[in-house]
Coordinates of C-alpha atoms in Angstrom, one line a residue:
M136 CA 0.0 0.0 0.0
D137 CA 1.3 3.5 -0.8
S138 CA 2.3 5.5 2.2
K139 CA 0.2 8.4 1.2
Q140 CA -3.0 6.4 0.8
A141 CA -5.7 7.4 3.2
F142 CA -6.6 5.0 6.0
S143 CA -9.0 5.8 8.7
R144 CA -11.3 4.0 11.1
T145 CA -15.0 4.5 10.9
I146 CA -17.3 3.6 13.7
H147 CA -20.6 2.3 12.4
L148 CA -23.7 2.9 14.5
G149 CA -26.6 0.7 13.6
V150 CA -30.1 2.1 13.1
A151 CA -31.4 0.2 16.2
S152 CA -28.7 1.7 18.4
F153 CA -29.4 5.1 17.0
A154 CA -33.1 4.7 17.8
F155 CA -32.2 3.6 21.3
L156 CA -30.3 6.7 21.9
I157 CA -33.1 8.9 20.6
L158 CA -35.7 7.2 22.8
F159 CA -33.7 6.8 26.0
G160 CA -31.1 9.5 25.7
C161 CA -27.4 9.4 25.7
S162 CA -25.7 7.2 28.4
Q163 CA -23.7 8.9 31.1
E164 CA -20.2 10.0 30.4
P165 CA -17.7 7.2 31.4
K166 CA -15.8 7.7 34.5
E167 CA -12.3 9.2 34.3
E168 CA -10.6 5.9 35.1
E169 CA -12.6 4.2 32.4
K170 CA -11.5 6.8 29.9
A171 CA -7.9 6.4 31.0
K172 CA -8.1 2.6 30.5
R173 CA -9.1 3.1 26.9
R174 CA -6.1 5.3 26.1
P175 CA -3.3 3.3 24.7
N176 CA -0.3 2.2 26.7
I177 CA 3.1 3.2 25.2
V178 CA 6.3 1.2 25.1
F179 CA 9.0 3.4 23.7
I180 CA 12.1 1.4 22.7
M181 CA 15.2 3.2 21.7
S182 CA 18.7 1.9 21.0
D183 CA 21.9 3.9 20.8
D184 CA 23.6 4.3 17.3
H185 CA 21.4 1.6 15.6
A186 CA 21.8 2.3 11.9
Y187 CA 18.7 1.8 9.8
Q188 CA 21.0 -0.2 7.4
A189 CA 21.2 -2.8 10.2
I190 CA 17.5 -3.4 10.4
S191 CA 16.3 -6.0 7.9
A192 CA 12.9 -4.4 7.5
Y193 CA 14.8 -1.6 5.7
G194 CA 16.3 -4.0 3.2
G195 CA 19.8 -3.5 1.9
P196 CA 22.9 -5.8 1.7
L197 CA 22.9 -6.8 5.4
A198 CA 19.2 -7.8 5.6
D199 CA 19.7 -11.5 4.8
L200 CA 23.1 -11.8 6.5
A201 CA 22.1 -10.2 9.8
P202 CA 18.3 -10.2 10.1
T203 CA 16.4 -8.5 12.9
P204 CA 13.1 -10.6 12.9
N205 CA 11.7 -9.1 16.0
I206 CA 12.1 -5.5 15.1
D207 CA 10.7 -6.4 11.7
R208 CA 7.6 -7.6 13.5
I209 CA 6.8 -4.0 14.4
A210 CA 7.0 -3.1 10.7
K211 CA 4.8 -6.0 9.6
E212 CA 2.2 -5.2 12.3
G213 CA 2.5 -1.4 11.9
M214 CA 4.3 1.4 10.0
L215 CA 7.9 1.7 8.7
F216 CA 9.1 5.3 8.3
V217 CA 11.8 5.6 5.7
N218 CA 12.5 9.3 6.0
T219 CA 12.9 10.0 9.8
L220 CA 15.6 12.6 10.3
V221 CA 17.3 13.9 13.4
T222 CA 17.9 17.5 14.5
N223 CA 21.5 16.9 15.9
S224 CA 23.1 13.6 15.3
I225 CA 24.8 12.9 18.6
C226 CA 23.5 10.9 21.6
G227 CA 22.6 13.4 24.4
P228 CA 21.3 16.2 22.2
A229 CA 19.2 13.7 20.2
R230 CA 17.6 12.5 23.5
A231 CA 17.0 16.1 24.7
A232 CA 15.3 16.9 21.4
I233 CA 13.0 13.9 21.8
L234 CA 12.1 14.7 25.4
T235 CA 11.4 18.4 24.8
G236 CA 10.2 18.5 21.2
K237 CA 12.7 21.4 20.8
Y238 CA 15.9 22.0 18.8
S239 CA 19.2 21.9 20.7
H240 CA 19.5 25.7 20.8
Q241 CA 16.1 25.9 22.5
N242 CA 16.5 23.1 25.1
G243 CA 20.1 24.0 25.9
F244 CA 21.7 20.6 25.4
I245 CA 23.8 21.1 22.3
D246 CA 26.7 18.6 22.6
N247 CA 28.3 15.8 24.7
T248 CA 31.3 17.8 25.9
I249 CA 32.4 17.7 29.5
G250 CA 30.0 19.7 31.7
S251 CA 27.0 19.3 29.4
K252 CA 23.9 18.6 31.5
F253 CA 20.3 18.5 30.5
D254 CA 18.1 20.9 32.5
F255 CA 15.3 18.7 33.8
S256 CA 13.4 21.6 35.2
Q257 CA 12.1 22.3 31.7
N258 CA 9.0 20.7 30.3
T259 CA 9.2 17.3 28.6
F260 CA 6.6 15.0 27.0
A261 CA 7.0 12.7 30.0
K262 CA 5.8 15.4 32.4
E263 CA 2.9 16.1 30.0
L264 CA 1.9 12.4 30.1
Q265 CA 2.1 12.4 33.9
K266 CA -0.3 15.4 34.0
A267 CA -2.5 13.5 31.6
G268 CA -2.8 10.6 34.0
Y269 CA -0.1 8.2 32.7
Q270 CA 2.3 6.1 34.8
T271 CA 5.8 6.9 33.4
A272 CA 9.1 5.1 33.6
T273 CA 12.5 5.3 32.1
I274 CA 14.8 2.3 32.2
G275 CA 18.3 1.9 30.7
K276 CA 20.5 4.6 29.0
L277 CA 19.4 8.2 29.4
H278 CA 22.8 9.9 29.1
L279 CA 21.7 13.4 30.0
G280 CA 24.0 14.1 32.9
D281 CA 21.5 14.4 35.7
V282 CA 18.8 12.6 37.7
P283 CA 15.6 12.6 35.6
T284 CA 12.3 14.2 36.5
G285 CA 8.9 13.5 34.8
F286 CA 9.1 9.8 35.7
D287 CA 7.3 7.9 38.4
Y288 CA 10.1 5.4 38.2
F289 CA 13.6 5.5 36.8
D290 CA 16.4 2.9 36.7
I291 CA 19.2 4.2 34.5
L292 CA 22.8 3.7 33.6
P293 CA 25.3 6.3 34.8
G294 CA 26.6 8.1 31.7
Q295 CA 27.4 5.7 28.9
G296 CA 27.2 2.7 31.2
R297 CA 28.9 -0.7 30.8
Y298 CA 28.0 -3.6 28.6
Y299 CA 29.0 -6.2 31.2
N300 CA 28.0 -6.1 34.9
P301 CA 26.7 -2.5 34.6
Q302 CA 25.9 -0.1 37.3
F303 CA 22.5 1.5 37.6
I304 CA 21.0 4.5 39.4
N305 CA 17.5 4.5 40.8
Q306 CA 15.6 6.4 43.5
D307 CA 17.6 4.6 46.2
G308 CA 21.1 5.3 44.7
Q309 CA 23.7 3.5 42.6
Y310 CA 24.3 -0.3 42.5
E311 CA 25.7 -3.0 40.3
V312 CA 24.0 -5.9 38.5
E313 CA 25.8 -8.9 37.2
G314 CA 25.0 -9.8 33.6
Y315 CA 24.7 -8.1 30.2
A316 CA 23.3 -4.6 29.9
T317 CA 20.8 -5.4 27.1
D318 CA 19.4 -8.4 28.9
I319 CA 19.2 -6.6 32.2
I320 CA 17.5 -3.5 30.8
T321 CA 14.9 -5.9 29.2
D322 CA 14.4 -7.8 32.5
K323 CA 13.9 -4.5 34.4
T324 CA 11.4 -3.2 31.8
I325 CA 9.3 -6.4 32.0
Q326 CA 9.4 -6.3 35.8
W327 CA 8.1 -2.7 35.7
L328 CA 5.4 -3.7 33.2
D329 CA 4.3 -6.4 35.6
S330 CA 3.9 -3.8 38.3
A331 CA 2.1 -1.3 36.1
K332 CA -0.2 -3.5 33.9
D333 CA -3.0 -3.9 36.5
D334 CA -3.1 -0.2 37.5
E335 CA -6.1 1.8 36.3
K336 CA -3.8 4.3 34.7
P337 CA -2.3 3.7 31.3
F338 CA 1.5 3.5 31.2
M339 CA 4.4 4.8 29.2
V340 CA 7.8 3.2 29.6
M341 CA 11.0 4.1 27.8
M342 CA 13.3 1.1 27.4
W343 CA 16.4 2.8 26.1
H344 CA 19.3 0.5 25.4
K345 CA 23.0 1.2 25.5
A346 CA 23.7 -1.2 22.6
P347 CA 25.0 -1.0 19.9
H348 CA 27.1 2.0 21.0
R349 CA 30.8 1.9 20.6
N350 CA 32.7 -0.3 21.5
W351 CA 30.2 -2.9 20.4
E352 CA 30.7 -5.6 23.0
P353 CA 28.5 -8.6 22.0
G354 CA 26.5 -10.3 24.8
P355 CA 27.3 -13.8 26.1
N356 CA 24.6 -15.3 23.8
E357 CA 25.9 -13.5 20.7
L358 CA 29.6 -13.9 21.1
G359 CA 31.1 -15.2 17.8
M360 CA 27.7 -15.5 16.0
Y361 CA 29.0 -13.8 12.8
E362 CA 32.6 -15.1 12.8
N363 CA 31.9 -17.2 9.7
V364 CA 30.1 -14.4 7.8
T365 CA 31.8 -12.0 5.4
F366 CA 29.9 -8.8 5.0
P367 CA 29.8 -6.8 1.8
E368 CA 31.9 -3.6 1.8
P369 CA 30.2 -0.3 1.0
E370 CA 31.1 1.0 -2.4
N371 CA 32.7 4.1 -0.8
L372 CA 34.6 2.3 2.0
F373 CA 37.7 3.9 0.5
D374 CA 36.2 7.3 -0.1
D375 CA 39.0 9.8 -0.9
Y376 CA 36.8 12.8 -0.1
S377 CA 37.3 14.4 -3.4
G378 CA 34.3 16.0 -5.1
N379 CA 34.7 19.4 -3.5
R380 CA 34.1 18.1 0.1
E381 CA 36.7 19.9 2.3
A382 CA 34.8 19.3 5.6
A383 CA 34.6 15.5 5.0
S384 CA 38.3 15.4 4.2
L385 CA 39.2 16.8 7.7
N386 CA 37.4 14.0 9.5
N387 CA 38.9 11.9 12.3
M388 CA 36.4 9.0 12.4
S389 CA 37.6 6.6 9.7
I390 CA 37.8 2.8 10.1
A391 CA 41.2 3.0 8.6
K392 CA 42.9 5.6 10.8
T393 CA 40.6 6.2 13.8
M394 CA 39.1 2.9 14.8
R395 CA 41.2 1.4 17.7
L396 CA 42.5 -2.1 17.4
E397 CA 42.5 -2.8 21.2
S398 CA 39.4 -1.1 22.6
D399 CA 37.1 -1.1 19.5
L400 CA 38.1 -4.4 17.9
K401 CA 39.1 -6.3 21.0
L402 CA 42.5 -7.3 19.6
R403 CA 44.2 -7.6 22.9
E404 CA 45.0 -10.3 25.5
D405 CA 42.8 -9.1 28.3
P406 CA 38.9 -9.0 28.3
P407 CA 37.0 -6.0 29.7
A408 CA 37.9 -5.5 33.3
S409 CA 34.3 -5.4 34.6
M410 CA 33.8 -9.1 33.7
T411 CA 33.5 -12.0 36.1
D412 CA 36.0 -14.9 35.7
A413 CA 33.3 -17.0 33.9
Q414 CA 32.5 -14.1 31.5
K415 CA 36.2 -13.7 30.8
E416 CA 36.6 -17.3 30.0
Q417 CA 33.7 -17.2 27.5
W418 CA 35.1 -14.0 26.0
N419 CA 38.6 -15.4 25.6
A420 CA 37.3 -18.5 23.9
V421 CA 36.1 -16.3 21.0
Y422 CA 38.5 -13.4 20.9
K423 CA 41.9 -15.0 21.8
P424 CA 42.1 -17.0 18.6
I425 CA 41.1 -14.0 16.6
Y426 CA 43.9 -11.9 18.2
E427 CA 46.5 -14.6 17.7
K428 CA 45.5 -15.0 14.0
F429 CA 45.7 -11.2 13.6
Q430 CA 49.2 -11.0 15.1
K431 CA 50.4 -13.6 12.6
A432 CA 48.8 -11.9 9.6
N433 CA 50.8 -8.7 9.9
L434 CA 48.2 -6.7 7.8
S435 CA 48.7 -3.1 6.6
G436 CA 47.1 -0.6 4.2
D437 CA 43.8 -1.5 2.5
E438 CA 44.0 -5.1 3.7
L439 CA 44.1 -3.9 7.3
T440 CA 41.1 -1.6 6.7
K441 CA 39.2 -4.5 5.1
F442 CA 40.0 -6.6 8.1
K443 CA 38.9 -3.9 10.6
Y444 CA 35.7 -3.4 8.7
Q445 CA 34.8 -7.1 9.0
R446 CA 35.6 -7.1 12.7
Y447 CA 33.6 -4.0 13.2
M448 CA 30.6 -5.5 11.5
R449 CA 30.7 -8.8 13.3
D450 CA 30.8 -7.1 16.7
Y451 CA 28.3 -4.4 15.9
L452 CA 25.7 -6.7 14.3
A453 CA 26.1 -9.2 17.2
S454 CA 25.3 -6.4 19.6
V455 CA 22.3 -5.5 17.5
S456 CA 21.1 -9.1 17.7
A457 CA 20.8 -8.9 21.5
V458 CA 18.6 -5.8 21.1
D459 CA 16.4 -7.6 18.5
K460 CA 15.9 -10.4 21.0
S461 CA 15.0 -7.9 23.6
V462 CA 12.3 -6.4 21.4
G463 CA 11.0 -9.9 20.8
R464 CA 10.8 -10.6 24.6
V465 CA 8.8 -7.4 25.1
L466 CA 6.4 -8.0 22.2
D467 CA 5.8 -11.6 23.5
Y468 CA 5.2 -10.3 27.0
L469 CA 2.6 -7.8 25.8
K470 CA 0.8 -10.5 23.9
A471 CA 0.9 -13.1 26.7
N472 CA -0.5 -10.6 29.1
G473 CA -3.3 -9.3 26.9
L474 CA -1.7 -5.9 26.5
D475 CA -0.8 -5.9 22.9
E476 CA -4.1 -4.7 21.5
N477 CA -4.1 -1.5 23.5
T478 CA -0.3 -0.8 23.5
I479 CA 1.6 1.3 21.0
V480 CA 5.1 0.0 20.5
I481 CA 7.8 2.4 19.1
Y482 CA 11.2 1.4 18.0
T483 CA 13.9 3.9 17.0
S484 CA 17.5 5.0 17.6
D485 CA 18.9 8.2 18.9
Q486 CA 20.4 8.8 15.5
G487 CA 21.8 6.9 12.5
F488 CA 25.3 5.5 12.2
Y489 CA 28.0 4.8 9.6
L490 CA 28.7 1.2 8.8
G491 CA 31.7 1.8 6.7
E492 CA 30.0 4.3 4.3
H493 CA 32.6 7.0 3.4
G494 CA 35.0 4.9 5.3
W495 CA 33.4 5.9 8.6
F496 CA 31.9 4.7 11.8
D497 CA 30.1 7.1 14.3
K498 CA 27.5 9.7 13.4
R499 CA 27.4 13.6 13.7
W500 CA 27.3 14.5 10.0
M501 CA 24.2 15.8 8.1
Y502 CA 24.9 13.2 5.4
R503 CA 22.4 10.4 4.9
E504 CA 23.5 7.6 7.2
S505 CA 23.8 9.6 10.4
L506 CA 21.0 12.0 9.6
R507 CA 18.4 9.3 9.0
T508 CA 17.3 7.2 11.9
P509 CA 15.0 4.1 12.0
L510 CA 11.4 4.5 13.1
L511 CA 8.8 1.7 13.3
I512 CA 5.5 2.0 15.1
K513 CA 2.7 -0.5 15.7
W514 CA -0.7 0.4 17.1
P515 CA -3.4 -2.2 16.6
G516 CA -6.7 -0.9 15.3
V517 CA -5.1 2.4 14.2
V518 CA -2.0 1.8 12.1
M519 CA -2.6 -0.4 9.1
P520 CA -0.2 -3.3 9.2
G521 CA 2.7 -3.3 6.7
T522 CA 2.4 0.4 5.9
I523 CA 5.4 2.3 4.6
N524 CA 5.6 6.0 5.1
E525 CA 7.8 8.4 3.1
D526 CA 7.0 11.7 4.7
L527 CA 9.8 13.8 6.2
V528 CA 9.4 13.2 9.9
S529 CA 11.7 14.2 12.7
N530 CA 12.8 13.0 16.1
L531 CA 11.4 16.4 17.1
D532 CA 8.0 15.0 16.5
F533 CA 8.1 12.0 18.9
G534 CA 7.1 13.8 22.1
E535 CA 4.3 15.8 20.5
T536 CA 2.9 12.6 19.0
L537 CA 2.8 10.8 22.4
I538 CA 1.1 13.8 24.0
D539 CA -1.4 14.0 21.2
I540 CA -2.1 10.2 21.5
A541 CA -2.7 10.7 25.3
G542 CA -5.4 13.3 24.4
A543 CA -3.5 16.1 26.1
P544 CA -2.9 19.6 24.7
I545 CA 0.5 20.0 23.0
P546 CA 2.5 22.8 24.6
A547 CA 2.8 25.8 22.3
D548 CA 6.6 26.1 22.6
M549 CA 7.2 22.6 21.3
Q550 CA 8.7 22.8 17.8
G551 CA 7.7 19.4 16.3
K552 CA 4.5 18.1 14.8
S553 CA 2.3 15.3 16.0
L554 CA 2.4 12.1 13.8
L555 CA -1.0 11.0 14.8
S556 CA -2.7 11.9 11.5
I557 CA 0.1 10.1 9.6
L558 CA -0.3 7.0 11.8
E559 CA -4.0 7.1 10.9
G560 CA -3.0 7.2 7.2
K561 CA -3.8 10.9 6.6
T562 CA -0.8 13.0 6.0
P563 CA -1.7 16.7 6.5
D564 CA -1.6 18.8 3.3
D565 CA 0.8 21.3 5.0
W566 CA 3.3 18.6 6.2
R567 CA 6.9 19.8 6.2
K568 CA 8.8 19.8 2.8
G569 CA 12.2 20.6 4.4
H570 CA 14.0 19.5 7.5
Y571 CA 16.4 21.6 9.5
Y572 CA 19.6 20.2 11.1
H573 CA 22.3 21.8 13.3
Y574 CA 25.4 20.1 14.8
Y575 CA 27.7 21.9 17.3
E576 CA 30.3 19.7 18.8
H577 CA 33.6 21.0 17.4
P578 CA 36.5 21.1 18.0
S579 CA 36.1 17.5 19.2
E580 CA 37.8 14.1 18.8
H581 CA 36.1 13.2 15.5
D582 CA 36.8 16.6 13.9
V583 CA 33.4 17.1 12.4
M584 CA 32.9 20.8 11.7
R585 CA 29.9 22.7 13.1
H586 CA 27.2 22.8 10.4
Y587 CA 23.6 23.4 9.7
G588 CA 21.4 22.9 6.7
I589 CA 18.2 21.8 5.1
T590 CA 17.1 18.5 3.6
T591 CA 14.2 18.1 1.2
D592 CA 13.1 15.0 -0.6
K593 CA 15.4 15.8 -3.5
Y594 CA 18.2 18.1 -2.3
K595 CA 20.4 18.9 0.6
L596 CA 22.2 22.2 1.4
I597 CA 24.8 22.4 4.2
H598 CA 26.8 25.2 5.7
F599 CA 30.0 24.3 7.5
Y600 CA 31.2 27.1 9.8
Y601 CA 33.4 28.3 12.7
D602 CA 37.0 27.6 11.6
I603 CA 35.8 26.8 8.1
D604 CA 33.3 28.5 5.8
T605 CA 32.1 26.3 3.1
W606 CA 28.7 25.3 1.5
E607 CA 27.7 21.9 0.1
L608 CA 24.8 21.0 -2.2
Y609 CA 23.7 17.5 -3.2
D610 CA 21.2 16.2 -5.7
L611 CA 19.9 13.3 -3.7
E612 CA 18.2 11.6 -6.6
K613 CA 21.3 11.6 -8.8
D614 CA 23.9 11.3 -6.0
P615 CA 22.2 9.5 -3.1
S616 CA 25.6 8.7 -1.5
E617 CA 26.5 12.4 -1.4
M618 CA 29.9 12.0 -3.1
N619 CA 29.8 15.1 -5.4
N620 CA 29.2 18.6 -4.0
I621 CA 27.5 20.7 -6.7
Y622 CA 27.4 24.0 -4.8
G623 CA 28.1 26.7 -7.3
D624 CA 27.2 24.6 -10.3
P625 CA 25.4 27.0 -12.8
A626 CA 23.0 24.2 -13.7
Y627 CA 21.7 24.3 -10.1
A628 CA 21.7 28.0 -9.6
D629 CA 17.9 28.4 -9.3
I630 CA 17.6 25.4 -7.0
Q631 CA 20.5 26.7 -4.8
K632 CA 18.9 30.1 -4.5
E633 CA 15.6 28.5 -3.5
L634 CA 17.2 26.3 -0.9
H635 CA 19.0 29.2 0.6
Q636 CA 15.6 31.0 1.0
E637 CA 14.0 27.9 2.5
L638 CA 16.9 27.4 4.9
E639 CA 16.6 30.9 6.2
A640 CA 12.9 30.5 6.6
L641 CA 13.4 27.4 8.7
R642 CA 16.0 29.2 10.8
D643 CA 13.5 31.9 11.4
Q644 CA 10.8 29.4 12.2
Y645 CA 12.9 27.6 14.8
Q646 CA 14.5 30.8 16.1
D647 CA 18.1 30.0 15.2
N648 CA 20.7 32.5 13.9
D649 CA 24.4 33.3 13.7
S650 CA 24.3 35.3 17.0
I651 CA 23.2 32.2 18.9
N652 CA 25.9 30.2 17.1
Q653 CA 28.6 32.6 18.3
A654 CA 27.3 32.5 21.8
F655 CA 27.5 28.7 21.8
I656 CA 31.1 28.9 20.5
E657 CA 32.1 31.2 23.3
E658 CA 30.4 28.9 25.8
Y659 CA 32.2 25.9 24.3
K660 CA 35.6 27.7 24.8
E661 CA 34.8 28.3 28.4
K662 CA 33.8 24.7 29.0
V663 CA 36.9 23.3 27.4
K664 CA 39.1 25.7 29.5
K665 CA 37.9 23.8 32.5
N666 CA 39.2 20.5 31.0
P667 CA 43.0 20.8 31.2
A668 CA 43.6 17.5 29.4
I669 CA 42.8 18.9 25.9
E670 CA 42.5 22.6 25.3
Y671 CA 41.1 22.4 21.8
W672 CA 40.0 26.0 22.0
K673 CA 43.6 27.1 21.8
M674 CA 44.5 25.1 18.8
S675 CA 44.6 26.1 15.2
R676 CA 43.2 23.6 12.7
E677 CA 46.7 22.5 11.8
E678 CA 47.6 22.0 15.4
M679 CA 44.5 20.0 16.0
Q680 CA 45.2 17.8 13.0
K681 CA 48.7 17.2 14.3
Y682 CA 47.3 16.3 17.8
F683 CA 45.0 13.7 16.3
Q684 CA 47.7 12.3 14.1
Q685 CA 49.9 11.9 17.2
N686 CA 47.0 10.1 18.9
R687 CA 46.6 7.7 15.9
E688 CA 50.4 7.0 15.9
V689 CA 50.3 6.1 19.6
E690 CA 47.3 3.8 19.0
A691 CA 49.0 2.2 16.1
K692 CA 52.0 1.2 18.3
K693 CA 49.8 -0.5 20.9

């Protein structure tokens, strides 16, 4: 079915029933608790750095080799969004945008640098759901630098958290749990659902996973699961960043030069220190032979990059497999407890991720793989199963959607749009035609320049600024991999002019401007002054490049 095809539910009232109402009058209004019971429960599942390329429902070369059957169930029973874009492709700011329905410059959480902390005194969709009568909980990774508010219950990882034997923070303090983070977070979520399911209030729980965040440590049930699989390399794995792409050429996030052999690819003798002896033994059984074989191979150049890519994919996709099993456990729980018919299940990631495209891992860029994030939603009786939606939607829209579904008024200062009509199969005529993006964390370890821009269904215009001042324009139909910057090409002069106008209109709409940019730059300099380890703010671009090169050389000698 076409994503734009209308789909709505019609309630048919029989003639006899109508006559009954006329003769005997309307029944009394249902009690408030009865109304609340009919409102859908919400299970909001989010992983960290889960690329849409690694979800088999999205197709692509990995679909058959590393399927995600449980996440795919959400698409089969609901709606798959193929154009979900983020506002700022980095963990904390993405989460802040989701919670507040506001861009980074409005909610104040613009980057993950030392000292960044989300202001939980501001309004969030969770607080609005509480006011609307929902039970609310957040379990797993929050990564916003403070104790959350707006939740009746929280049980979260401190900061990034650990994969093995992680620590958690709840209302009683910090403690450690033996096991694997993905499994533990799932257990905790199901335990909370057990406590909430019989309450008269509807519930909203955020099960937010750490996986598959760097450094991609597979769980005990997934160790070695892809060791006999060779994954296809992206066509631009050896991107040379030609094509008038200066900003991309300055990156420090390549598999070839940046990815660490010891910590990222586990090519070392000792397992993670947080493991128990039994966990270490299981780990060594898989990774010790890999390490010994690698030492004998003495790889270099392109062959080393190819090897690193395969190791990266095997660990990353094994980490994803545990998340997929987690989704399956939750879906099965909902069905077994009679909750599935009145529960919305959402699956997404905080942003997209590079799986070797442009030679990269990580995120941050406004280019396709990190800008676009997976989104799958099932809602029995509302969302037509197997629907594919192509509208430009944003992670800015998630909070507004949940508030709207709860039947509560959406705060006027939220900047996204509710997806409720789209979920019902009725895309509004005035739905957005362009999406605004803004990334701030520079100077930083991956050397991704500050930039903002606009994406439409056909084109992308980006401005890189601060210690660089360049523009990029891409024809997304002719150049979907964004390899050739056509900014300044006379053949695109009219389109370029129109995109500049549309970009400025979006900046006005979202109240963003160059003065705010400069204020954030000055604030960034002050934050980094307080970190004596790396005073990026004092470095020229050349000094910074030298610094990163020295780091790479140190890593290469390990």
